[in-house]
Amino acid sequence: MSAAGFERGETRLPDWDPSADDQIQPFVLEQSGVRGRLIRLGPALDTILTRPGYPGPVARLLGELLALCGVLGSSLKYDGVFTLQIKGDGAIRTMVADLTHEGELRGYAGFDAAALAAAGGEAGGEVGREAAQDDGTIERWLGNGHMAFTVDQGVYSERYQGLVELTGPRLADSLLHYFRQSQQLNAGILVACERRGSGWRGGALLIERIPGEGGRGGEGTGAVAGEFGGDIAEEDWRRALILMASCTDAELADPAISPERLLFRLFHEEGIRVFEPQPVAVGCRCTRERVERILRSIPREQIDEMKVEGEVVMTCEFCSRDFRFDDPALDRLYGGGREDAG
Ligand SMILES: [Zn+2]
């Protein structure tokens, strides 16, 4: 992230700027020792959710997961991939979202169509906004399960994984549960995903207490706090949380309120400073070589059984891209590929 922050005066706030979609807006609240990020997803989210044609409840929850992945993953300073993954025993069995350090976002969901219909989520249907607010989405669609966090910095570095039980009603509640449990971070988080006229839109807002900063005159959060320092810091943090909580789902996703305007509306009394936004784009890392590696790990006889009209079609779960293998392609794969099976 660029260190060159700039201040916004009240009079210079822009009106709706469509280019403010699909980006992450970092900020700090100087009065309260808080930093945060707001992600706003428009066309990128709509592409990911509509390409496979997910039913409404699936799209909505996957959209939330993508927004959460973006807002969390963008804070990590590394070259690699941040992944959020959910496994549940409900109609939606699995959801994955990942973000690369270059801002490429992708995701997919696996669900049981019959179970989804039985739970009231007909294919192509949509949860009404009011219903979505209070119908206990995790319990209804995902059931019991867990959410995993993975930071993958490539072949030669460690994978870090965190795990938390799904705790509802909303996905953000599971994350807060994780933060509390792991005591890594004093954080607040909001997320929303809605279908509007222009397509699926989403947003997520994360604030975290800057370690060692207590806001106005405060001196940290515990042992070294001055006579009143700790209390002031705690007050500042609680005030930031309360201000954040006044943000609605509609505002988080609203294309008519730019991220800067929304942040200013929420936190204008806290000395807000915004930094250069980071763009997010749809991106997938699938390649024919990767698909070939998967195929080579399966016996040829089984592969042959997968043939439809003379060819095997492997479809990327993330981007729906098809990889086709006819007989000559399979012969090449199985004839010459054994030596590099590792
Ligand atoms: Zn792909």
XYZ file of C-alpha atoms and ligand atoms in Angstrom:
343
model
C 0.000 0.000 0.000
C 1.197 3.455 -0.822
C 2.207 5.495 2.172
C 1.036 8.621 0.468
C -2.321 9.258 2.036
C -4.354 12.270 1.121
C -7.024 14.100 2.974
C -10.463 14.781 1.720
C -12.224 17.947 2.542
C -15.970 17.959 2.977
C -16.498 20.074 -0.091
C -14.498 17.877 -2.455
C -16.449 14.659 -2.027
C -17.287 13.132 -5.395
C -20.676 11.967 -6.496
C -21.129 8.447 -7.767
C -18.046 7.304 -9.541
C -18.519 3.962 -11.332
C -14.759 3.513 -11.330
C -15.042 3.191 -7.554
C -16.419 -0.323 -8.054
C -14.210 -3.389 -7.704
C -11.690 -1.848 -5.408
C -10.479 -1.841 -1.851
C -10.288 1.468 -0.056
C -7.849 1.547 2.886
C -8.250 4.210 5.550
C -7.296 5.218 9.060
C -9.275 6.991 11.754
C -6.646 9.180 13.282
C -8.694 10.255 16.287
C -9.375 6.735 17.416
C -6.279 4.722 16.492
C -8.206 2.557 14.078
C -7.408 1.400 10.576
C -9.679 -0.292 8.117
C -10.593 -1.212 4.592
C -13.799 -0.981 2.622
C -14.256 -3.212 -0.396
C -16.874 -2.429 -2.976
C -17.611 -5.080 -5.604
C -19.728 -4.491 -8.716
C -19.091 -5.969 -12.180
C -16.397 -8.372 -10.906
C -18.789 -9.889 -8.388
C -21.595 -10.084 -10.911
C -19.323 -11.939 -13.351
C -18.289 -14.520 -10.756
C -21.847 -15.103 -9.527
C -23.733 -15.141 -12.808
C -21.311 -17.108 -14.991
C -22.345 -20.439 -13.462
C -25.855 -19.104 -12.777
C -25.982 -19.727 -9.044
C -29.431 -19.726 -7.418
C -30.138 -16.603 -5.355
C -29.229 -17.806 -1.860
C -26.013 -19.434 -3.124
C -24.980 -16.327 -5.047
C -25.705 -14.109 -2.098
C -23.630 -16.106 0.381
C -20.786 -16.637 -2.078
C -20.867 -12.902 -2.791
C -20.467 -12.218 0.917
C -17.591 -14.680 1.122
C -15.869 -12.994 -1.835
C -16.234 -9.573 -0.230
C -14.865 -10.911 3.061
C -11.984 -12.595 1.255
C -11.140 -9.353 -0.506
C -11.229 -7.181 2.566
C -9.220 -9.625 4.701
C -6.783 -10.874 2.080
C -5.781 -7.410 0.958
C -4.263 -6.636 4.352
C -1.632 -9.338 4.180
C 1.796 -8.274 3.082
C 3.074 -11.122 0.983
C 3.178 -12.534 -2.494
C 0.720 -15.358 -2.632
C -2.886 -16.348 -2.243
C -5.348 -15.810 0.582
C -8.199 -18.340 0.666
C -11.425 -18.492 2.634
C -13.154 -21.842 2.459
C -16.396 -23.085 3.979
C -17.621 -26.632 4.376
C -21.111 -27.225 5.672
C -23.673 -30.009 5.952
C -26.549 -27.942 4.556
C -27.821 -27.389 1.022
C -24.665 -25.415 0.239
C -21.863 -27.892 0.845
C -18.834 -25.867 0.024
C -17.787 -22.332 -0.850
C -14.331 -21.081 -1.735
C -13.025 -17.584 -2.398
C -9.424 -16.581 -2.984
C -7.473 -13.417 -3.635
C -3.948 -13.097 -4.993
C -1.561 -10.327 -3.967
C -2.154 -8.899 -7.424
C -5.834 -8.385 -6.643
C -7.240 -11.299 -8.628
C -10.400 -12.608 -7.053
C -12.295 -15.811 -7.799
C -14.719 -18.132 -6.067
C -17.131 -20.997 -6.439
C -19.869 -22.789 -4.542
C -20.970 -26.412 -4.571
C -24.548 -27.116 -3.563
C -27.242 -29.783 -3.559
C -30.005 -28.437 -5.805
C -32.716 -30.643 -4.290
C -31.788 -29.696 -0.735
C -31.637 -26.062 -1.742
C -35.131 -26.182 -3.223
C -36.385 -27.946 -0.097
C -34.959 -25.122 2.013
C -36.872 -22.606 -0.077
C -34.137 -21.537 -2.480
C -35.472 -22.521 -5.891
C -33.016 -22.357 -8.743
C -32.897 -18.818 -10.006
C -34.843 -17.648 -7.000
C -33.756 -14.876 -4.770
C -33.970 -14.162 -1.104
C -35.808 -10.906 -0.549
C -33.754 -8.238 1.108
C -35.841 -8.237 4.268
C -35.825 -12.010 4.472
C -32.086 -12.075 3.897
C -31.575 -9.839 6.888
C -33.106 -12.106 9.442
C -33.615 -15.616 8.199
C -30.446 -16.967 9.784
C -28.639 -17.537 6.545
C -25.853 -19.759 7.809
C -28.153 -22.112 9.647
C -30.623 -22.224 6.794
C -28.274 -22.724 3.865
C -24.946 -23.963 5.204
C -25.944 -25.843 8.331
C -23.124 -26.891 10.625
C -19.595 -26.628 9.428
C -16.446 -24.591 9.534
C -14.592 -21.797 7.817
C -10.884 -22.139 7.033
C -8.344 -19.409 6.266
C -5.293 -20.236 4.249
C -2.324 -18.105 3.359
C -0.317 -19.787 0.638
C 2.936 -18.176 -0.333
C 3.929 -20.733 -2.906
C 5.709 -24.037 -3.053
C 8.681 -23.051 -0.950
C 6.970 -21.354 1.934
C 4.614 -22.310 4.685
C 0.876 -22.523 4.494
C -0.821 -20.990 7.433
C -4.283 -22.222 8.232
C -6.837 -21.004 10.720
C -10.125 -22.723 11.401
C -13.358 -21.641 13.037
C -16.762 -23.209 13.483
C -19.577 -21.555 11.556
C -21.379 -19.219 13.905
C -24.395 -17.340 12.621
C -26.508 -15.810 11.652
C -24.301 -14.046 9.113
C -20.919 -15.021 7.696
C -19.330 -11.987 9.323
C -20.292 -13.439 12.700
C -18.083 -16.454 12.060
C -15.153 -14.172 11.331
C -15.713 -12.132 14.477
C -15.860 -15.385 16.384
C -12.521 -16.332 14.861
C -10.919 -13.005 15.742
C -12.124 -13.277 19.327
C -11.053 -16.885 19.621
C -7.600 -16.391 18.180
C -7.174 -13.035 19.938
C -5.216 -11.878 16.927
C -7.120 -8.784 16.321
C -9.589 -6.364 17.803
C -11.787 -6.084 14.769
C -15.231 -5.239 13.539
C -16.590 -6.425 10.231
C -19.714 -5.932 8.111
C -20.589 -7.564 4.818
C -23.441 -7.391 2.342
C -24.335 -8.791 -1.051
C -27.466 -7.855 -2.968
C -28.903 -8.147 -6.431
C -29.797 -4.786 -7.886
C -30.919 -3.676 -11.319
C -27.351 -3.619 -12.565
C -26.530 -7.076 -11.230
C -24.983 -8.497 -8.080
C -23.176 -6.047 -5.856
C -21.363 -6.440 -2.599
C -19.346 -4.689 0.001
C -17.479 -5.348 3.201
C -16.121 -3.034 5.846
C -13.374 -4.058 8.239
C -11.960 -1.969 11.059
C -9.198 -3.006 13.395
C -7.556 -1.454 16.364
C -4.003 -0.421 15.591
C -1.819 -2.274 18.119
C -0.155 0.062 20.577
C -2.237 3.045 19.578
C -4.841 4.313 21.919
C -6.214 7.177 19.941
C -6.228 10.675 21.443
C -3.615 10.677 24.173
C -4.244 7.036 24.901
C -1.311 4.757 25.474
C -2.233 1.382 24.227
C -4.713 -1.045 25.486
C -3.477 -2.556 28.654
C -0.505 -2.715 30.920
C 1.152 0.520 29.886
C -1.974 2.623 29.719
C -1.758 5.837 31.662
C -4.139 6.864 34.366
C -6.989 7.359 31.952
C -5.258 6.243 28.774
C -6.697 2.754 28.645
C -10.210 3.991 29.168
C -9.868 6.593 26.453
C -8.517 3.999 24.033
C -11.345 1.648 24.861
C -13.858 4.436 24.416
C -12.378 5.396 21.058
C -12.541 1.808 19.871
C -16.121 1.342 21.020
C -17.159 4.575 19.367
C -15.613 3.442 16.071
C -17.521 0.153 16.339
C -20.786 1.961 17.011
C -20.274 4.300 14.058
C -19.494 1.334 11.861
C -22.605 -0.510 13.027
C -24.762 2.338 11.715
C -23.804 1.298 8.165
C -26.597 -0.671 6.496
C -26.385 -3.551 4.020
C -27.907 -1.277 1.404
C -25.224 1.377 1.916
C -22.417 -1.176 1.712
C -23.537 -2.272 -1.749
C -25.058 0.981 -3.024
C -23.486 2.112 -6.326
C -24.758 5.636 -5.695
C -22.587 6.082 -2.610
C -18.887 6.014 -3.417
C -16.621 4.237 -0.912
C -15.080 7.548 0.122
C -18.438 9.166 0.642
C -19.675 6.227 2.672
C -16.581 6.244 4.874
C -16.857 9.981 5.368
C -20.534 9.654 6.216
C -19.735 7.055 8.879
C -16.520 8.383 10.356
C -16.229 12.096 9.569
C -15.748 12.986 13.217
C -12.870 10.544 13.665
C -10.284 12.251 11.486
C -10.611 9.885 8.563
C -7.789 9.651 6.053
C -8.126 7.534 2.941
C -5.258 5.992 0.990
C -4.889 4.980 -2.587
C -7.460 2.301 -3.492
C -6.317 -1.135 -4.633
C -8.118 -2.558 -7.664
C -9.731 -5.997 -7.656
C -10.432 -7.986 -10.814
C -11.810 -11.382 -11.687
C -8.957 -13.768 -12.285
C -8.433 -17.501 -12.432
C -5.214 -19.468 -12.296
C -6.458 -22.586 -14.025
C -4.259 -23.881 -16.856
C -4.383 -26.841 -19.190
C -1.195 -28.128 -17.544
C -2.867 -28.250 -14.134
C -5.852 -30.094 -15.553
C -3.503 -32.548 -17.263
C -1.786 -33.233 -13.945
C -5.166 -34.069 -12.416
C -6.080 -36.330 -15.321
C -2.761 -38.181 -15.148
C -3.462 -39.020 -11.502
C -6.591 -40.924 -12.596
C -6.336 -44.339 -14.322
C -6.932 -44.155 -18.093
C -9.871 -46.593 -17.886
C -11.723 -44.272 -15.549
C -10.959 -41.326 -17.776
C -12.362 -43.172 -20.763
C -15.600 -43.690 -18.848
C -15.880 -39.923 -18.441
C -16.018 -39.390 -22.208
C -19.034 -37.667 -23.690
C -19.274 -37.750 -27.481
C -15.711 -38.885 -27.783
C -14.031 -36.397 -25.511
C -13.405 -35.677 -21.881
C -14.428 -32.198 -20.786
C -13.006 -30.827 -17.560
C -14.623 -27.606 -16.393
C -12.891 -25.227 -13.998
C -15.124 -24.789 -10.962
C -13.968 -21.218 -10.521
C -14.288 -19.724 -13.986
C -16.353 -22.329 -15.889
C -13.636 -22.623 -18.540
C -13.762 -25.938 -20.415
C -10.666 -28.021 -21.104
C -11.327 -30.630 -23.792
C -9.392 -33.830 -24.382
C -10.078 -36.030 -27.397
C -8.478 -39.435 -27.951
C -5.234 -38.165 -29.496
C -4.869 -35.682 -26.625
C -5.458 -38.423 -24.061
C -3.003 -40.721 -25.849
C -0.349 -38.037 -25.669
C -1.151 -37.461 -22.010
C -0.951 -41.078 -20.984
C 1.707 -42.123 -23.464
C 4.342 -39.589 -22.673
C 3.398 -38.185 -19.307
C 4.246 -40.911 -16.821
C 7.794 -39.906 -16.135
C 6.759 -36.532 -14.734
C 3.936 -37.772 -12.570
C 5.626 -36.182 -9.591
Zn -10.507 -21.291 -13.972
